[in-house]
């Protein structure tokens, strides 16, 4: 069997492939409950990470000709990203399990030799209580690093901490 | 039987770099300190975005901008995208970016004192064909200095991003050139523990890809994670 090609950092100049329309997953005309996802990325010293590529992927609603279900956004000079997408519903899990609405996130940046993978969940979703992935995390504070909260403007916000206190739960798949 | 939704194989030991690589200074404050949570692969991880040339138009020639030739050594890069089961990965999108022949990116963050080339932007995009083959034309990127350690220089390299067929197959990597003396000094390249896995990041000169009177050819293949044959056995 072959082994997969080694990952290397995306580096600081990946913006050469950036298309800022990709942050809006509704740009091809998809309709539904639109949500705005925001967040700020911090390093282990609490400094802003201003050169990251944040990617999102969701299986609900399913991808279609008018809904890519995938987006990419840079973090700006404030370390912030912002996506517009459709609110996911519950997603089938393994066996008979049902997963809470969630969005998969990949983080690429200078200093990251591999993509960091995590998930975004939505606060106050009843299925969060029984979600198979959230249930793997015993510590309540750790679990909260995956749960976006509603801001005054109506956006869903989830900050990402690469290292240190309140480090985001990252995943291996 | 391998199905589209089957989970991906576990990552082969030592084939991927460690996030905590002290010789690469930018990892110090960016690598997670905790062990990642290994989660079961659900439909979220086993499926992924599809990109079509109709929506994301190919840009297979980086060596020409507005009809004008970029400075530098024109090259052709050709290769195959397969998975760990040695099956071709057809119709998958490959994003490409690189420095110009002088080692300078067309990017506001790049302050290296090397000339810009108005005829070279450095971004490209191609799709593999039905058998996994891809090809593009560019100019050989120059080496450039960075501030990782005193007198640090990145070897000549081209950046790539591939999506494959599922979220768990996504890869961002870099391709290097044979015989580059900077490889032995590069902490990013050397971060891959297995020397064989590392060497697979180096393209091979290929006379059959070389176009007479036109451009040298290099062969570079990508291997994406393969899917397990027995999805029901995934824990
Ligand atoms: Fe680079």
PDB file of C-alpha atoms and ligand atoms in Angstrom, chain A residues 13, chain B residues 105 144 154 157 159 174, ligand 1:
ATOM      1  CA  UNK A  13       1.307  33.536   0.684  1.00  0.00           C
TER       2      UNK A  13
ATOM      3  CA  UNK B 105       5.577  36.239  -4.439  1.00  0.00           C
ATOM      4  CA  UNK B 144      13.845  32.898  -1.229  1.00  0.00           C
ATOM      5  CA  UNK B 154      13.468  28.051   1.323  1.00  0.00           C
ATOM      6  CA  UNK B 157       9.109  24.884  -4.336  1.00  0.00           C
ATOM      7  CA  UNK B 159       2.580  24.978  -3.313  1.00  0.00           C
ATOM      8  CA  UNK B 174       4.730  21.586  -1.487  1.00  0.00           C
TER       9      UNK B 174
HETATM   10 FE1  LIG C   1       6.477  29.288  -0.470  1.00  0.00          FE
END
